[in-house]
mmCIF file of C-alpha atoms in Angstrom:
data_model
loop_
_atom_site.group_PDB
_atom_site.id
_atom_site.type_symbol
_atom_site.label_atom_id
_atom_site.label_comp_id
_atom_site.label_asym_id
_atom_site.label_seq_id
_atom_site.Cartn_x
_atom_site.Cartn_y
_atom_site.Cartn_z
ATOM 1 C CA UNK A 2 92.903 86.226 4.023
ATOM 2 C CA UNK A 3 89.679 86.907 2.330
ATOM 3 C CA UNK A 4 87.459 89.731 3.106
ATOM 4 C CA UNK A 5 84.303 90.417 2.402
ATOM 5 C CA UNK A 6 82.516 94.221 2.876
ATOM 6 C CA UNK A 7 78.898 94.891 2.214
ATOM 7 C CA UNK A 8 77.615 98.184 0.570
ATOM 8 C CA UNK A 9 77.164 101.488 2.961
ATOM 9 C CA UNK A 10 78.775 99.927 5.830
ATOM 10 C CA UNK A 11 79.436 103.147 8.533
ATOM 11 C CA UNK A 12 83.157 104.028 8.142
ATOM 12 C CA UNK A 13 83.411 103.422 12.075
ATOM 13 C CA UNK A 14 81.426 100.117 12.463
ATOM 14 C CA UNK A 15 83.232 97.073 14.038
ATOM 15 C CA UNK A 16 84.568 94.587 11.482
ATOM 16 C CA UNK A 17 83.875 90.860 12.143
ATOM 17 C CA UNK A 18 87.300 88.989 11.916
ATOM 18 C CA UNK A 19 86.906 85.232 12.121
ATOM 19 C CA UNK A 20 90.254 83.923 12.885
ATOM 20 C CA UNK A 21 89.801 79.907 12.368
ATOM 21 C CA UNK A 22 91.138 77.082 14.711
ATOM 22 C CA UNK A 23 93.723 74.308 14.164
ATOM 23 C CA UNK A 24 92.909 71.666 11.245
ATOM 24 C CA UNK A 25 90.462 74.091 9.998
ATOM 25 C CA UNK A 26 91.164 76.975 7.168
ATOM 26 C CA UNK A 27 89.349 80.465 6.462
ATOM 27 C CA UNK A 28 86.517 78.711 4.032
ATOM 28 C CA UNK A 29 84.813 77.073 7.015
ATOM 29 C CA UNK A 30 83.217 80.650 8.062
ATOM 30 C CA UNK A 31 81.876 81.066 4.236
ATOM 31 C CA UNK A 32 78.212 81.032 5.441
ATOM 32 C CA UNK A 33 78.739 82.708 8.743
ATOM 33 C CA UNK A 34 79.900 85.726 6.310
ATOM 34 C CA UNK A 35 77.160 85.344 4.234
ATOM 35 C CA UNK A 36 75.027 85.619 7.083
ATOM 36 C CA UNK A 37 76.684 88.902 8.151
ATOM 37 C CA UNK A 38 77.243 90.000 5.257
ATOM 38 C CA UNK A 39 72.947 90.177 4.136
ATOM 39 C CA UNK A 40 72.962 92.115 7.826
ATOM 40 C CA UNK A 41 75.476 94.658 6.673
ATOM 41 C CA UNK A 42 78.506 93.810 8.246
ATOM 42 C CA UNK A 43 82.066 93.660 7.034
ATOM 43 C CA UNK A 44 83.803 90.717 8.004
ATOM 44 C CA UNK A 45 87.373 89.464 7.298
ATOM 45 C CA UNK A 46 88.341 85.754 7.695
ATOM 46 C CA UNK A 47 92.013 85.246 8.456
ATOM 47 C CA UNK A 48 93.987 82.555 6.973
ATOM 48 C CA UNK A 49 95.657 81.611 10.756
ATOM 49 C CA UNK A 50 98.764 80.429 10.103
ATOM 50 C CA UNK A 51 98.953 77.880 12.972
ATOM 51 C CA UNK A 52 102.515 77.797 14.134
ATOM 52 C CA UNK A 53 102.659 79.407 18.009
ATOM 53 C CA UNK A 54 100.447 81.578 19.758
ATOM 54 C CA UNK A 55 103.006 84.642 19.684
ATOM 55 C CA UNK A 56 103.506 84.326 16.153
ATOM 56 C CA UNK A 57 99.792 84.123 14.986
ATOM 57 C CA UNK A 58 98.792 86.443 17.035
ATOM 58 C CA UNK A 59 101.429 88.947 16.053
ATOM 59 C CA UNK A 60 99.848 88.384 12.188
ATOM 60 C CA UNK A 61 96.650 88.750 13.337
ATOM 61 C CA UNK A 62 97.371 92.544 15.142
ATOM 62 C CA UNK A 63 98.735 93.258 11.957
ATOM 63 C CA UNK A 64 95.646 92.722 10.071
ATOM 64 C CA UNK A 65 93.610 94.216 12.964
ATOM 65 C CA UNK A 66 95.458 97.419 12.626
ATOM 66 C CA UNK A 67 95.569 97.454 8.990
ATOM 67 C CA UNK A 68 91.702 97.495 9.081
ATOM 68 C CA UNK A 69 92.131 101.248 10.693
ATOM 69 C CA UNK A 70 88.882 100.123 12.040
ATOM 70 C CA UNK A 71 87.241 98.859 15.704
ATOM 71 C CA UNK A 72 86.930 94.786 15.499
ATOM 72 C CA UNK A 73 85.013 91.771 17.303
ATOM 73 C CA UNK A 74 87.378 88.945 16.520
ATOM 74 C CA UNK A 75 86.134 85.833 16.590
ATOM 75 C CA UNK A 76 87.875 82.938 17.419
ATOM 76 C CA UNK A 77 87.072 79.038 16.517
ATOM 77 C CA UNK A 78 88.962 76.170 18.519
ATOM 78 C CA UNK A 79 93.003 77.166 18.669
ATOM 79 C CA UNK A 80 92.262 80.150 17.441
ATOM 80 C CA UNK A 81 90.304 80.861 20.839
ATOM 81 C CA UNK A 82 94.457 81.402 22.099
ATOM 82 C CA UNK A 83 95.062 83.825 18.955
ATOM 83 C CA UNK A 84 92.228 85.830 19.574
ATOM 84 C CA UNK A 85 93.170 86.103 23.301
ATOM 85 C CA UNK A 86 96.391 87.160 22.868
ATOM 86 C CA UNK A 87 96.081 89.563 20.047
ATOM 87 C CA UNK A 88 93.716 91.237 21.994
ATOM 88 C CA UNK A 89 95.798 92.382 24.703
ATOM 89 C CA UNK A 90 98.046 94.204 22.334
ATOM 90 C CA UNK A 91 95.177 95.785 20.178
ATOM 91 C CA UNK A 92 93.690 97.274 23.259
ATOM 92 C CA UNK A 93 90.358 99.429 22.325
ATOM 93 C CA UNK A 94 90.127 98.290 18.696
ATOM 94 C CA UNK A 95 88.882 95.255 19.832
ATOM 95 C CA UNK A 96 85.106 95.884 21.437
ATOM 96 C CA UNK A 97 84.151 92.410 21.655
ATOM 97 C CA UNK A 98 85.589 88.899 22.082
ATOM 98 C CA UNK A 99 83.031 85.580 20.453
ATOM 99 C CA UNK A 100 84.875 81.881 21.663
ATOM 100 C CA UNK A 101 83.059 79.572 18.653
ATOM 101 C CA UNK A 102 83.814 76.049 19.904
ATOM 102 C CA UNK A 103 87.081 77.427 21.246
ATOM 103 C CA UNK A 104 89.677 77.275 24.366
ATOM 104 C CA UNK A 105 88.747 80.752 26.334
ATOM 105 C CA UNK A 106 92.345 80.772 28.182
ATOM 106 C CA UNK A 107 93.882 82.358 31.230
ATOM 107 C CA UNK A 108 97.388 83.523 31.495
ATOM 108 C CA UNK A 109 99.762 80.257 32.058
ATOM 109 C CA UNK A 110 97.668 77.997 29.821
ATOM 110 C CA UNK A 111 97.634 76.284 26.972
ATOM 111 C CA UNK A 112 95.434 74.610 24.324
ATOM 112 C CA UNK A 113 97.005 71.092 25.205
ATOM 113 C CA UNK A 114 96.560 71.606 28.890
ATOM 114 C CA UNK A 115 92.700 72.501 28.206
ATOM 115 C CA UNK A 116 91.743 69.869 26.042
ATOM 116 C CA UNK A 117 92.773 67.891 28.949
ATOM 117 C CA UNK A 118 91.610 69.034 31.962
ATOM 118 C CA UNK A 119 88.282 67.434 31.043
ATOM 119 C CA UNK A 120 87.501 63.810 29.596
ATOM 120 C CA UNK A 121 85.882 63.432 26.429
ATOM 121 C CA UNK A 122 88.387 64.848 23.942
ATOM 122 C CA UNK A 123 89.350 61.964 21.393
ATOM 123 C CA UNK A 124 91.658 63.654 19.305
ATOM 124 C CA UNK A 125 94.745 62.349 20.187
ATOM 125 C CA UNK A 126 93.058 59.131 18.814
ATOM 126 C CA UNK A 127 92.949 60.562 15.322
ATOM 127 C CA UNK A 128 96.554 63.038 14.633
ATOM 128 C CA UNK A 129 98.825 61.724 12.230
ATOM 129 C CA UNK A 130 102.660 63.966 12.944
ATOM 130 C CA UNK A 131 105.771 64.641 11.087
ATOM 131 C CA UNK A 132 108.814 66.283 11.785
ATOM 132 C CA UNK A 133 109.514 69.415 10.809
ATOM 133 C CA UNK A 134 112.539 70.832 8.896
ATOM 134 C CA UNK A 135 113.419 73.388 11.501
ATOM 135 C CA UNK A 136 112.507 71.326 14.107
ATOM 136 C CA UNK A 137 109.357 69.992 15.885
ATOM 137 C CA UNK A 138 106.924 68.072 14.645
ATOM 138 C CA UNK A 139 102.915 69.090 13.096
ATOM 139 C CA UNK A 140 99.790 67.768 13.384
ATOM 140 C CA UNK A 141 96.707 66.752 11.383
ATOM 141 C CA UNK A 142 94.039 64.503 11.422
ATOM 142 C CA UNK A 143 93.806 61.574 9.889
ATOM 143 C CA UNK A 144 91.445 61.900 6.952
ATOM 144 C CA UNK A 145 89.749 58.982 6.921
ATOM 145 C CA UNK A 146 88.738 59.649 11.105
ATOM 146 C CA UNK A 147 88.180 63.465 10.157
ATOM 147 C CA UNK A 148 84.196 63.432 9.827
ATOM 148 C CA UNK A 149 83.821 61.616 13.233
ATOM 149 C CA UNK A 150 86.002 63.287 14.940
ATOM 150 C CA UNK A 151 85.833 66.933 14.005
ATOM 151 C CA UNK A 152 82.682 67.551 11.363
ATOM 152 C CA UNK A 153 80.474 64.321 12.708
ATOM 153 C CA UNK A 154 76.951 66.596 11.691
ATOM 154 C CA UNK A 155 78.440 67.693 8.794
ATOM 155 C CA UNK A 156 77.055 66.200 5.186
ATOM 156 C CA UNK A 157 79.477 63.321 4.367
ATOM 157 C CA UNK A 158 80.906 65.213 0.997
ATOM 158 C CA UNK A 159 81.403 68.340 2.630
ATOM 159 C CA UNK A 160 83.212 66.599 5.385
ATOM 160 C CA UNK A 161 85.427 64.937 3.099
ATOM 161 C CA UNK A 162 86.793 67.813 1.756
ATOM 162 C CA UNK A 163 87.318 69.880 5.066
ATOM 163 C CA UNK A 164 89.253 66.862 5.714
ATOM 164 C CA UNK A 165 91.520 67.185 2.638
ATOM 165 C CA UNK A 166 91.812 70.668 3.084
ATOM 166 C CA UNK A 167 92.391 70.968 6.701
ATOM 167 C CA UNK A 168 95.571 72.875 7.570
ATOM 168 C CA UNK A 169 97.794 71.651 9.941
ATOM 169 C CA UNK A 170 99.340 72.871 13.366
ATOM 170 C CA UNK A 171 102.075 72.673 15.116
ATOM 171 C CA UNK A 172 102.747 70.804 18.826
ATOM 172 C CA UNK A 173 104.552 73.996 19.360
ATOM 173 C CA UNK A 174 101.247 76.532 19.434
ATOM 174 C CA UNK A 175 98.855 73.804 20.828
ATOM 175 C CA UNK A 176 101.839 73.475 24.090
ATOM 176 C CA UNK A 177 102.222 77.112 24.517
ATOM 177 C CA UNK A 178 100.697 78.820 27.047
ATOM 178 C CA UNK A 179 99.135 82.248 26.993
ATOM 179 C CA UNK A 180 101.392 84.916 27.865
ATOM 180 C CA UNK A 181 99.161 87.784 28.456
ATOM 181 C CA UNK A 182 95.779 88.822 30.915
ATOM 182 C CA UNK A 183 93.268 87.665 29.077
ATOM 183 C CA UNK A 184 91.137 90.290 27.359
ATOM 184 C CA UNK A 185 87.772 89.004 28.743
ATOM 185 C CA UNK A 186 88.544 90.215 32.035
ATOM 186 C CA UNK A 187 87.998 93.684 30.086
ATOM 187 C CA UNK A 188 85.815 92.930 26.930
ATOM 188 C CA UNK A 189 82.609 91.524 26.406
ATOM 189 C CA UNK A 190 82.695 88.104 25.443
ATOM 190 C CA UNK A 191 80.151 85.412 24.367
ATOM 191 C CA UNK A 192 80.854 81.730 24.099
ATOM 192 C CA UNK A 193 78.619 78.973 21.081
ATOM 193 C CA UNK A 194 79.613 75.633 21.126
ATOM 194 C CA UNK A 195 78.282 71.958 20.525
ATOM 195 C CA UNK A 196 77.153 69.637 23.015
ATOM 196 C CA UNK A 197 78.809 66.540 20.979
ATOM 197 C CA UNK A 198 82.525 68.102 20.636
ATOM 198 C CA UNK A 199 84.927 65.627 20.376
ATOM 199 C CA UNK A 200 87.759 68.172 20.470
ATOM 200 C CA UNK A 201 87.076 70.231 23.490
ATOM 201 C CA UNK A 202 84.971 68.632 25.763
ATOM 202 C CA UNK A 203 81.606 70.398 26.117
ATOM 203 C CA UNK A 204 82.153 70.383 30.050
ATOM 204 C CA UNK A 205 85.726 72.214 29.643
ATOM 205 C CA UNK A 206 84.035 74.785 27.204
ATOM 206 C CA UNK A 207 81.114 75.472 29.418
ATOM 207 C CA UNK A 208 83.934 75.883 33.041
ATOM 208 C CA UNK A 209 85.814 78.556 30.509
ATOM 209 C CA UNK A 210 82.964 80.439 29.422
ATOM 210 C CA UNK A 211 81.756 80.447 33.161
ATOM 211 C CA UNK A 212 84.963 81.914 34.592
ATOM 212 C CA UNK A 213 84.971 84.314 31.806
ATOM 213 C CA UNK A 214 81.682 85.388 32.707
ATOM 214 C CA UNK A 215 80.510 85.564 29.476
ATOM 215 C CA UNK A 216 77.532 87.743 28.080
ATOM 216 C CA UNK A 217 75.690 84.647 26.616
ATOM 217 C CA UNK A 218 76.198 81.163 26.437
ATOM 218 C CA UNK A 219 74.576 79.036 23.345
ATOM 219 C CA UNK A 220 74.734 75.566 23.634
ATOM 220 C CA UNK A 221 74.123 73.792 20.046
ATOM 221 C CA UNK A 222 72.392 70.093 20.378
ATOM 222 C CA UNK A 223 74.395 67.825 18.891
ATOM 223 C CA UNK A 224 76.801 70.367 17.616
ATOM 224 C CA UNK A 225 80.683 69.165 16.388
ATOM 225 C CA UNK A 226 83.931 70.836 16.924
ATOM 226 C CA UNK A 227 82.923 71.968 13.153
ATOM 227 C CA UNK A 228 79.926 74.153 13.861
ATOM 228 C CA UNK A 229 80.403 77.558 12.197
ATOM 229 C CA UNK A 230 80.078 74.694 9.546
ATOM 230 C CA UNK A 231 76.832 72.841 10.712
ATOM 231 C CA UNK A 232 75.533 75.673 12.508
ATOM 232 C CA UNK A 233 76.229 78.625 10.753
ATOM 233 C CA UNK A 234 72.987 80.242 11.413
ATOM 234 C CA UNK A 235 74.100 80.073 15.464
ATOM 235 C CA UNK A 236 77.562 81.245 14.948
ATOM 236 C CA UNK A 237 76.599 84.423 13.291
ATOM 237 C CA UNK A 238 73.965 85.491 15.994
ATOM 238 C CA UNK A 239 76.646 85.257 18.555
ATOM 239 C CA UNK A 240 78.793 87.706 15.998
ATOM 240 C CA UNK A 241 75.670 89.700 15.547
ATOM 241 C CA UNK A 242 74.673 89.611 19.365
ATOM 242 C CA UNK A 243 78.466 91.056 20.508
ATOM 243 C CA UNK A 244 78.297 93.464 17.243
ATOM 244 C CA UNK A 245 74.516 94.846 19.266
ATOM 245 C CA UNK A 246 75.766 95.569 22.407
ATOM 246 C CA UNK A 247 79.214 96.707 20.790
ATOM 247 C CA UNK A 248 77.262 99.285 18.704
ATOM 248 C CA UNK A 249 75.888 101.262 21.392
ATOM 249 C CA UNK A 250 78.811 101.137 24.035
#
């Protein structure tokens, strides 16, 4: 986990925590944090540790309420499922919900299920699995298909090493459903995503931010699965935009 905490932040203010999606890792929000970091605001970026829903999300509640402080979490892709169900056990620390290219889920459903439910994903295309030790099997993408697939407006270099960095996750948390009311029936939430996502389906992520009746919808041009990465700049005025309205609730 790596945090990062600006000078004379208020002792009460909402901490940013960026929880990252499957085949990602905490790096890809560097320059979202710079961003809100030059605007004063504290942000932590949570190394997700991708193996079920329950499980991450019980880590991440632990970090939550180790902060002592009132959060916006912020979740990319899978992590759109962590952030979800973390939030229904952290109750009022969490005064804002931001779904970056992410799965906004209901109760009963699943990252798997919502990839699906609209055409367009080519993922499947790309995962390389193994077994696992203690059973089950995990996925990543194949490197050589990574820039396409996941970082396509993403410089070349920087693509490649997302790619060889890229942490893996397991069929187990990408099948399991959410267990929980989701916490944007309750908390603001805003939704940024890319037009040209080749992991969630730009229709499926524009239906979920629609039934979650989110404050604001930003639709990137052209935008990848990877764009906290291409878009930084549009990723962090989401984060800013929930930390506004957050700061005078």
């Amino acid at each position: 986990m790596s945090q990062h905490a600006p000078e004379n932040t208020p002792e009460d203010a909402p901490v940013a925590v960026l929880v990252h999606g499957a085949f990602a890792e905490s790096a890809s929000w560097a320059e979202v944090v710079e961003t809100l970091h030059d605007r004063g605001v504290q942000t932590v970026a949570v190394a997700n540790p991708l193996r079920s829903v329950d499980s991450d999300a019980a880590y991440l509640v632990d970090v939550v309420r180790g902060l002592g402080r009132p959060v916006v979490l912020v979740g990319h892709s899978y992590g759109g499922m962590v952030v979800t169900e973390a939030a229904a056990a952290l109750g009022d620390l969490v005064r804002g919900l931001v779904y970056v290219a992410a799965f906004v889920p209901d109760r009963g459903e699943s990252a798997l299920e919502l990839s699906g439910r609209y055409p367009g994903s080519t993922l499947g295309e790309t995962l390389l699995s193994y077994p696992l030790t203690g059973g089950g099997q995990e996925f990543r993408i194949d490197p050589a298909k990574f820039g396409a697939q996941f970082a396509a407006d993403v410089p070349a270099a920087t693509a490649e090493v997302m790619a060889l960095t890229q942490r893996p996750v397991t069929e187990a948390a990408l099948a399991q459903p959410l267990s929980v009311d989701p916490a944007w029936k309750r908390v603001p939430s805003w939704s940024v995503y890319g037009d040209a996502d080749l992991n969630i389906p730009a229709a499926a992520q524009e239906a979920m931010a629609e039934r979650a009746g989110v404050r604001n919808s930003t639709v990137v041009a052209g935008g990848s699965h990877a764009i906290a990465v291409s878009h930084p700049d549009a990723v962090a005025t989401a984060v800013l935009d929930a930390l506004g309205v957050v700061a005078v609730a």
